[in-house]
PDB file of C-alpha atoms in Angstrom:
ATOM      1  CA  UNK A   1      60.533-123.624-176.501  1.00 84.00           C
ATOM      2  CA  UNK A   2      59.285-124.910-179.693  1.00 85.00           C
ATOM      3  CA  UNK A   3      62.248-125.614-182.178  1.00 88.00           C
ATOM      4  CA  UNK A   4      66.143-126.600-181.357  1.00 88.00           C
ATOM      5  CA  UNK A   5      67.581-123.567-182.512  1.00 88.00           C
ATOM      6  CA  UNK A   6      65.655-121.747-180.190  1.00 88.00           C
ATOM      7  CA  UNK A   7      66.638-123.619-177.750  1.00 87.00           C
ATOM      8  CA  UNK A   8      70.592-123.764-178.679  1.00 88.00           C
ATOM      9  CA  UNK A   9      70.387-120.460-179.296  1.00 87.00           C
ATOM     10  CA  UNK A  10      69.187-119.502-175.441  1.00 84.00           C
ATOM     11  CA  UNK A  11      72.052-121.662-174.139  1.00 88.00           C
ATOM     12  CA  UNK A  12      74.226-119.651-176.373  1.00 87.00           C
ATOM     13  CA  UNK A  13      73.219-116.806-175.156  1.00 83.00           C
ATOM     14  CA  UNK A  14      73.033-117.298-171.870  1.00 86.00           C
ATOM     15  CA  UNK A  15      75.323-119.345-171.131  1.00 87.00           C
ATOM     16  CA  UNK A  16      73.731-121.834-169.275  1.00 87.00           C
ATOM     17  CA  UNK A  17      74.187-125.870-169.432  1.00 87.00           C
ATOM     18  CA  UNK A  18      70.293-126.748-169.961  1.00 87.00           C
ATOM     19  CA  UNK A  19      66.800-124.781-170.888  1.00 86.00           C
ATOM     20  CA  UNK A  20      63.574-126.376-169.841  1.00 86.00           C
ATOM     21  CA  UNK A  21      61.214-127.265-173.026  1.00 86.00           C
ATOM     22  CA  UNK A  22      57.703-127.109-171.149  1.00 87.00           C
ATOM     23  CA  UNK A  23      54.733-127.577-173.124  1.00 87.00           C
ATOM     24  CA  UNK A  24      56.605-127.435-176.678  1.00 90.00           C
ATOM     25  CA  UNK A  25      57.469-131.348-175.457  1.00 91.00           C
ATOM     26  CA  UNK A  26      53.455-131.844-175.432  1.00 93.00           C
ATOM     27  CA  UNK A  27      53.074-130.068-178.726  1.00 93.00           C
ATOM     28  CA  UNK A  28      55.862-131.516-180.375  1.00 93.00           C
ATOM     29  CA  UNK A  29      57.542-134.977-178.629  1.00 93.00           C
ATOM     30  CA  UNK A  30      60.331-135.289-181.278  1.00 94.00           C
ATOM     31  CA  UNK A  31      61.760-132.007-180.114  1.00 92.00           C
ATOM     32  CA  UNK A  32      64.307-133.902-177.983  1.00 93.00           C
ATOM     33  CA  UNK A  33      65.608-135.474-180.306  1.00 92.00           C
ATOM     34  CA  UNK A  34      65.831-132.861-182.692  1.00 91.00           C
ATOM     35  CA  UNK A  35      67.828-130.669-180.070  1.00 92.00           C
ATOM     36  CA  UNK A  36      70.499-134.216-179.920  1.00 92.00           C
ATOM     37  CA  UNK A  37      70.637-134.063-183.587  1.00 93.00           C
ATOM     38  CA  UNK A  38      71.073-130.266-183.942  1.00 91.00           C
ATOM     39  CA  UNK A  39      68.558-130.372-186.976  1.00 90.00           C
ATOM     40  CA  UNK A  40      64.589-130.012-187.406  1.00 91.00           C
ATOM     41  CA  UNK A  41      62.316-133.096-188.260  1.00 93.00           C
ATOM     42  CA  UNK A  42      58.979-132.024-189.761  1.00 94.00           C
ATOM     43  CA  UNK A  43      56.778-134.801-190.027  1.00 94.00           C
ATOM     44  CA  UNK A  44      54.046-135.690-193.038  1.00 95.00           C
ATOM     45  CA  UNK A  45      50.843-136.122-191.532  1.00 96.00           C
ATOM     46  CA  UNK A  46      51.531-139.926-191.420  1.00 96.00           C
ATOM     47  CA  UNK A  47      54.310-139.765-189.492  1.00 97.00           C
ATOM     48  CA  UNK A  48      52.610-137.669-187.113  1.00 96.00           C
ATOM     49  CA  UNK A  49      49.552-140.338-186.703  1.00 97.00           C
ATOM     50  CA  UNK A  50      51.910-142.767-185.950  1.00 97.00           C
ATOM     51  CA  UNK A  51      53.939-141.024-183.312  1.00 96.00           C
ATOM     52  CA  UNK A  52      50.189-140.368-181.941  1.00 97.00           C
ATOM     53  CA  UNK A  53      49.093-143.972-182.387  1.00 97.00           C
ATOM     54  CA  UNK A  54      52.170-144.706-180.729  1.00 96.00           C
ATOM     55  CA  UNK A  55      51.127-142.267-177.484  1.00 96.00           C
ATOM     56  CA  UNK A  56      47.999-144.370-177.868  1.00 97.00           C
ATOM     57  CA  UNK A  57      49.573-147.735-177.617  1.00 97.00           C
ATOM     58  CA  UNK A  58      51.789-146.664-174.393  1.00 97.00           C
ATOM     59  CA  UNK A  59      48.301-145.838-172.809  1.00 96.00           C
ATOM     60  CA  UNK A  60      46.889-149.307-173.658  1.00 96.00           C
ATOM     61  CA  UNK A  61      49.869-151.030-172.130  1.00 96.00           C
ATOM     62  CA  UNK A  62      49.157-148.736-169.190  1.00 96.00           C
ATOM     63  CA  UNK A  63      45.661-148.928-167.951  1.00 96.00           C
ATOM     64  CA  UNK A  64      44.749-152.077-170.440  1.00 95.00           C
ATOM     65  CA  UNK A  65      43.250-153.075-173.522  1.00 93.00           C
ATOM     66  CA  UNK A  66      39.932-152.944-172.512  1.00 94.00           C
ATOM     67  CA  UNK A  67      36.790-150.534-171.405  1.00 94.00           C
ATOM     68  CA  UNK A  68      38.131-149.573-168.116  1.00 95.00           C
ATOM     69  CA  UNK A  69      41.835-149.220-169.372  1.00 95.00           C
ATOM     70  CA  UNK A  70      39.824-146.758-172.271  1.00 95.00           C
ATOM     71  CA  UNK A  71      37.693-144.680-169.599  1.00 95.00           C
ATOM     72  CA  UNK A  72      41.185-143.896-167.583  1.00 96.00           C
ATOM     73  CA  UNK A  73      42.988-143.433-170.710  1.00 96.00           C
ATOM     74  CA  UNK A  74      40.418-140.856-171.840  1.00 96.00           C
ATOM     75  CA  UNK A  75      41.123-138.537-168.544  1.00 95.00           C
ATOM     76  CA  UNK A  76      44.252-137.899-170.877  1.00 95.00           C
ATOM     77  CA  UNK A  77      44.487-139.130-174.460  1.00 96.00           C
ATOM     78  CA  UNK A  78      42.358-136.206-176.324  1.00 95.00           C
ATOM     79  CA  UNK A  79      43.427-133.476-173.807  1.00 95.00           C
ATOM     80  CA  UNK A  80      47.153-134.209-175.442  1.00 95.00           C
ATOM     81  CA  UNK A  81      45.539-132.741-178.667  1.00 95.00           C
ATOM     82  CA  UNK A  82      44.508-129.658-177.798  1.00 93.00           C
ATOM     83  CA  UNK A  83      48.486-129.759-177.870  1.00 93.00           C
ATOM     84  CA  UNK A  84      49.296-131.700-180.650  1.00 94.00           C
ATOM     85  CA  UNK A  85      47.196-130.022-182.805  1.00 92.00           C
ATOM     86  CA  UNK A  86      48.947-126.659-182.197  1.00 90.00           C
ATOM     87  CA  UNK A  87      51.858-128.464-184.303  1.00 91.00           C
ATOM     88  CA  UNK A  88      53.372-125.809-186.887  1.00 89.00           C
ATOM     89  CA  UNK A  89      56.673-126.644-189.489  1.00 89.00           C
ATOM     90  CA  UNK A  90      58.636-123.719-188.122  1.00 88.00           C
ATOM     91  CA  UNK A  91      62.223-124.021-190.138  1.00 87.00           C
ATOM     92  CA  UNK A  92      65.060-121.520-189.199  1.00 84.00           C
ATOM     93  CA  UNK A  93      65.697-119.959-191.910  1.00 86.00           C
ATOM     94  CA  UNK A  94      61.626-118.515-192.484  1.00 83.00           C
ATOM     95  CA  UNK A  95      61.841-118.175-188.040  1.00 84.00           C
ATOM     96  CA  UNK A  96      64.962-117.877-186.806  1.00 82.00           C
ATOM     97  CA  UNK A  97      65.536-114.226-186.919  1.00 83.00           C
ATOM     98  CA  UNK A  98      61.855-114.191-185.450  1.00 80.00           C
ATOM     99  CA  UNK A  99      62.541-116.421-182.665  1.00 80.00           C
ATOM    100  CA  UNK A 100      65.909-114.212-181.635  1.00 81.00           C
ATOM    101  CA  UNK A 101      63.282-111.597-180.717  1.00 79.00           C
ATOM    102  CA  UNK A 102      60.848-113.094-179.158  1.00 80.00           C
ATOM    103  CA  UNK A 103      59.704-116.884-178.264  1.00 80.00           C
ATOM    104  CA  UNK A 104      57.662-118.639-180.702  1.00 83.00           C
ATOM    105  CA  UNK A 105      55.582-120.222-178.143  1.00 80.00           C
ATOM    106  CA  UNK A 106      54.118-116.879-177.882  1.00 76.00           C
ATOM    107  CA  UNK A 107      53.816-115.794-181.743  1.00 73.00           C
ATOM    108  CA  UNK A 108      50.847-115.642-183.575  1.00 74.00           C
ATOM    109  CA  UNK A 109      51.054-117.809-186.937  1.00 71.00           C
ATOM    110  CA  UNK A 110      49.971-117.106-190.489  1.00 65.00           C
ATOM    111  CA  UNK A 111      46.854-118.832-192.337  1.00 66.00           C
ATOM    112  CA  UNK A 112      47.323-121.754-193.711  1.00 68.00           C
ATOM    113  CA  UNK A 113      47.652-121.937-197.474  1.00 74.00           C
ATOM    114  CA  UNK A 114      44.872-122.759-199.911  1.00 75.00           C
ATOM    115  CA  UNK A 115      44.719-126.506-200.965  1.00 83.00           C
ATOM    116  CA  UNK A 116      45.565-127.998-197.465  1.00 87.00           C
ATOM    117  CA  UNK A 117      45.145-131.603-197.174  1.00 92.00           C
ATOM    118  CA  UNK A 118      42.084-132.661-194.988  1.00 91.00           C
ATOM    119  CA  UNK A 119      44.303-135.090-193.107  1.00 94.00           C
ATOM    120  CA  UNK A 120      46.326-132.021-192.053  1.00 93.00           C
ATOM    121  CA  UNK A 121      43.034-129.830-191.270  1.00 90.00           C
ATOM    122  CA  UNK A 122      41.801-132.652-189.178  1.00 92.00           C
ATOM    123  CA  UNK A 123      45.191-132.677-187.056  1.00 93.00           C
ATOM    124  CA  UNK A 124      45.190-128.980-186.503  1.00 90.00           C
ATOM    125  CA  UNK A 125      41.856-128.781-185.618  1.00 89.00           C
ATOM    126  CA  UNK A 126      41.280-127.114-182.224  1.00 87.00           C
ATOM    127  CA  UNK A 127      37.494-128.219-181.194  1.00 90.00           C
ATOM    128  CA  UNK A 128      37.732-130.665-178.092  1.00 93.00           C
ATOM    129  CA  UNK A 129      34.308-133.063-180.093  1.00 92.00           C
ATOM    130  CA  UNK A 130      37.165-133.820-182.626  1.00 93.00           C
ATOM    131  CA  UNK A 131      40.395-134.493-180.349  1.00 95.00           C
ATOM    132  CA  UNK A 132      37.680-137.020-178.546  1.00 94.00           C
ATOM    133  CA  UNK A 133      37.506-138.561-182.130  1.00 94.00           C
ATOM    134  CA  UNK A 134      40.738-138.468-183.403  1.00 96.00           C
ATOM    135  CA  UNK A 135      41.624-140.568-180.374  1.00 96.00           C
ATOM    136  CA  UNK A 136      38.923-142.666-180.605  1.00 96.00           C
ATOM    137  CA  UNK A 137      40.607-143.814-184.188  1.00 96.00           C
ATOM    138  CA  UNK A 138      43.744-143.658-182.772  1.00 97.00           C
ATOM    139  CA  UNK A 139      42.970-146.019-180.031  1.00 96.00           C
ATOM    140  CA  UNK A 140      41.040-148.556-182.398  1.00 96.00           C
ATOM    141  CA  UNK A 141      43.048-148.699-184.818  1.00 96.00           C
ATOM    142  CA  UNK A 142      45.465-151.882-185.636  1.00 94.00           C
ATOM    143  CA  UNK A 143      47.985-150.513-187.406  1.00 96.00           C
ATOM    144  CA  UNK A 144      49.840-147.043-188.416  1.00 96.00           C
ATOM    145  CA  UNK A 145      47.912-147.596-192.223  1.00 96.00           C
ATOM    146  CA  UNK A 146      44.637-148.215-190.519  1.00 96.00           C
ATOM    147  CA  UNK A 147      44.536-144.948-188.453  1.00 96.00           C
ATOM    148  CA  UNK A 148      45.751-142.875-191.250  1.00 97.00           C
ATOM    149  CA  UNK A 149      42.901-144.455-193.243  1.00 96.00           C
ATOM    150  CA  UNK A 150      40.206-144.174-190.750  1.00 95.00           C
ATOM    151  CA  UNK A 151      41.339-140.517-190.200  1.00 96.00           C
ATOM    152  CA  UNK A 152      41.308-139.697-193.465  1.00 95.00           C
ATOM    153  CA  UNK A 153      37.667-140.648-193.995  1.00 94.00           C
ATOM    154  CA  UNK A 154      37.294-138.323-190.779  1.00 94.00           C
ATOM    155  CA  UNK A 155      39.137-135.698-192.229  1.00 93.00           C
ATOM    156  CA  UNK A 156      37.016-135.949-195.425  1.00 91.00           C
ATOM    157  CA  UNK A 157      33.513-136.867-194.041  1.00 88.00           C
ATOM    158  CA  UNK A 158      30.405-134.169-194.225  1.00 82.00           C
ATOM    159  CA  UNK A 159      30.579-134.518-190.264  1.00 76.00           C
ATOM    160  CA  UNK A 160      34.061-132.278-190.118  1.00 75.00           C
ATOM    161  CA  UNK A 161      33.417-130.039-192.406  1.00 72.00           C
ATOM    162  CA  UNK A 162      30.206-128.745-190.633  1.00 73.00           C
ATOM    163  CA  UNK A 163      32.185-128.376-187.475  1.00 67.00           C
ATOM    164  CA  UNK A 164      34.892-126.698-189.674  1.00 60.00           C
ATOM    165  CA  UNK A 165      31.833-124.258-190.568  1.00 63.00           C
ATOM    166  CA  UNK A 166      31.516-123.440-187.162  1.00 57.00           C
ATOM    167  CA  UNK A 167      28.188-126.183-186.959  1.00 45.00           C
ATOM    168  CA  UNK A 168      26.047-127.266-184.000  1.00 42.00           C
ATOM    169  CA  UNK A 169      28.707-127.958-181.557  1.00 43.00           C
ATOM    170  CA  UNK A 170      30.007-124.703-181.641  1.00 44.00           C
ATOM    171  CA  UNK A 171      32.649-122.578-183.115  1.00 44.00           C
ATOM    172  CA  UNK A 172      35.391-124.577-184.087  1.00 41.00           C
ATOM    173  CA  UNK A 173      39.409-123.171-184.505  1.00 42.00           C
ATOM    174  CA  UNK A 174      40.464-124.229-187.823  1.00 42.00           C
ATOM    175  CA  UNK A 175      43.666-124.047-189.390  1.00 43.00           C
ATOM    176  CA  UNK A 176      42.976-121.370-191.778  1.00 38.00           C
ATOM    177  CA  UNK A 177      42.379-119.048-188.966  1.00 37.00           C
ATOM    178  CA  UNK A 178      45.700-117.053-187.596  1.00 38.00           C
ATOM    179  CA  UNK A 179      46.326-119.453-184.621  1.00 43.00           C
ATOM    180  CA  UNK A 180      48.187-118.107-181.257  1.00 44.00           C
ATOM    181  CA  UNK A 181      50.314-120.840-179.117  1.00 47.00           C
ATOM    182  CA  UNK A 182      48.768-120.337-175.432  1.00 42.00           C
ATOM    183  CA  UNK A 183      50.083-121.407-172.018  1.00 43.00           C
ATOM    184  CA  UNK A 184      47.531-123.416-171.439  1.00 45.00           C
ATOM    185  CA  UNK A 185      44.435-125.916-173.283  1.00 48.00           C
ATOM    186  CA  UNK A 186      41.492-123.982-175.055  1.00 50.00           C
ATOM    187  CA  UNK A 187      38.758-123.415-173.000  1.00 50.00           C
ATOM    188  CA  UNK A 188      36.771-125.809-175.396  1.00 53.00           C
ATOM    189  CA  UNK A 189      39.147-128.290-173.922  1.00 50.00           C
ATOM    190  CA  UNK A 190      39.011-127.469-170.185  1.00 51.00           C
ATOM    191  CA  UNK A 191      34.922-127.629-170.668  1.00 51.00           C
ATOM    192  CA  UNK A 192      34.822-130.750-172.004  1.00 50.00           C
ATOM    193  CA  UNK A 193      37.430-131.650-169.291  1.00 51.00           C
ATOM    194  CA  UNK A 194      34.782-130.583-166.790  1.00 48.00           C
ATOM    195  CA  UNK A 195      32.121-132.922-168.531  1.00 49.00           C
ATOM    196  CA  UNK A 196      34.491-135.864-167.925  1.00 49.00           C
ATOM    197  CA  UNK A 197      35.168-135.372-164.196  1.00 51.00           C
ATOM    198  CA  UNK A 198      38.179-133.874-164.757  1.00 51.00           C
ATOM    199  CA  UNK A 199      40.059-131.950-161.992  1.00 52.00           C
ATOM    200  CA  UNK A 200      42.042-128.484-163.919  1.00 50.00           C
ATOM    201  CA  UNK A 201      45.135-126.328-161.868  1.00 52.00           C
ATOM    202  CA  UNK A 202      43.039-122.971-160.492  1.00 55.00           C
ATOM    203  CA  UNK A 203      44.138-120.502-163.228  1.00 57.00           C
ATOM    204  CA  UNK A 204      47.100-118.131-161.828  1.00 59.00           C
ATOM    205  CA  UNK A 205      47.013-114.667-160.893  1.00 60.00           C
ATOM    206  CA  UNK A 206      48.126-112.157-163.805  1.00 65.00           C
ATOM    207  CA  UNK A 207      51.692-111.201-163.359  1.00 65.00           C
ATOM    208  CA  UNK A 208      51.913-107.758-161.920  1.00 66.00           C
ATOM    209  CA  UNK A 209      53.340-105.215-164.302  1.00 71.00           C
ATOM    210  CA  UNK A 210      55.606-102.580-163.124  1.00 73.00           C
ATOM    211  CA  UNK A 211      57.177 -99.387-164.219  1.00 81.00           C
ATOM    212  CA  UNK A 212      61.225 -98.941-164.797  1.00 80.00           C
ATOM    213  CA  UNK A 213      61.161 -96.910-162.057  1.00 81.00           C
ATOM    214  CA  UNK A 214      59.128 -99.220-159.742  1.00 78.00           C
ATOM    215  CA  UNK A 215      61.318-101.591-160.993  1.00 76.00           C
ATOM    216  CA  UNK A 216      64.555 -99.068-159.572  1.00 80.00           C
ATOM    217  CA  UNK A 217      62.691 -98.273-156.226  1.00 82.00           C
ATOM    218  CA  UNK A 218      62.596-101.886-155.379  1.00 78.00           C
ATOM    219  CA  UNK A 219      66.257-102.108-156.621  1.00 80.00           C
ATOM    220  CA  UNK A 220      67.196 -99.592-154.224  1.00 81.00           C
ATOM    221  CA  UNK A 221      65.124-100.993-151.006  1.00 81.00           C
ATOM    222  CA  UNK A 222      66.522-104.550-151.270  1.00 78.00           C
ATOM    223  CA  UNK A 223      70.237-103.650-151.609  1.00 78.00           C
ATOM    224  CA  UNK A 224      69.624-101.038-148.482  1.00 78.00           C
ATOM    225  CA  UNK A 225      67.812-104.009-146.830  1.00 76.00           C
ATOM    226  CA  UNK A 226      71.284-106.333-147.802  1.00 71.00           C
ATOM    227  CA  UNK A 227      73.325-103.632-146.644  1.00 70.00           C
ATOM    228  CA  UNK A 228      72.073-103.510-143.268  1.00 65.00           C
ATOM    229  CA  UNK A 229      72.052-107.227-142.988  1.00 59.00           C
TER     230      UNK A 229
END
């Protein structure tokens, strides 16, 4: 679930007391308390660096303040973007009748408009090389005002905008490309993952797909099989 009407409206629905959030918590951490308050919060792209910074800080306190705490905080820190970036303002009354029909984890979302602000490029951006330095900022910087200011020079730098070109280091998502919500990291992400030493879940099987009247056979066989119990 992505959005607190989506997930209001499933326990509506349903009927049930609780739905679980799964990865739209990694994409979007403030969707707790946006489900207490019954409303959305869509962050500028300030107020999203600092909830990041923040996710930086907790890391620090963690595994330390210093080269070793950084080389065990980097098994984790710019994976959480290939999340994070997938961010989208999704308000109810443009989604709502969308999400009714079908989760929004799973729909694919219009280009971005003309004119976006390079701060906002640079935190939607999906290549792994630039989650590694948006954390890198993140985790040097002193203050909320200092990593918005170091990322914006990011954001704006002849470095980005080459990758944004689909440069040397490969063919980069951007946000003025439709972008799809997926199950799981990029694969951008799970190779640079591999790089690092990192251990990744063995993908799963592909669920099997079955016909209505598979679907009936089976019916039938287990209630025989209960009556006979």
């Amino acid at each position: 679930l992505l959005t607190q009407y989506e997930a209001h409206g499933r326990m509506a629905q349903s009927g049930v007391d609780g739905v679980m959030v799964g990865r739209g918590a990694l994409i979007k951490p403030w969707i707790f308390k946006e489900f207490r308050d019954r409303r959305a919060w869509e962050p500028s792209a300030a107020e999203r660096v600092a909830v990041y910074r923040q996710l930086a800080c907790f890391m620090k306190e963690h595994f330390g303040d210093d080269a070793k705490g950084r080389r065990k905080a980097w098994y984790f820190l710019p994976w959480h973007f290939d999340f994070l970036s997938r961010y989208r303002p999704l308000p109810e009354e443009e989604f709502g009748e969308r999400a009714a029909a079908a989760p929004l984890m799973q729909t694919r979302l219009p280009p971005a408009p003309e004119g976006t602000a390079p701060l906002e490029r640079l935190l939607a951006h999906g290549d792994p090389s630039v989650h590694e330095r948006v954390a890198a900022a993140l985790w040097e910087a002193s203050s909320d005002a200092g990593a918005v200011a170091a990322l914006t020079r990011l954001a704006e730098g002849a470095e980005l905008a080459a990758l944004a070109r689909g440069g040397e280091e490969g063919e980069a998502p951007v946000l003025g490309e439709a972008t799809e919500l997926s199950n799981i990291p990029s694969d951008g992400a799970q190779a640079s993952g591999a790089r690092s030493g990192k251990k990744h879940r063995r993908a799963r099987a592909p669920p099997v797909v079955r016909t209505e009247e598979e679907i009936a056979a089976l019916r039938a066989e287990r209630a025989a099989l209960d009556e006979v119990a």
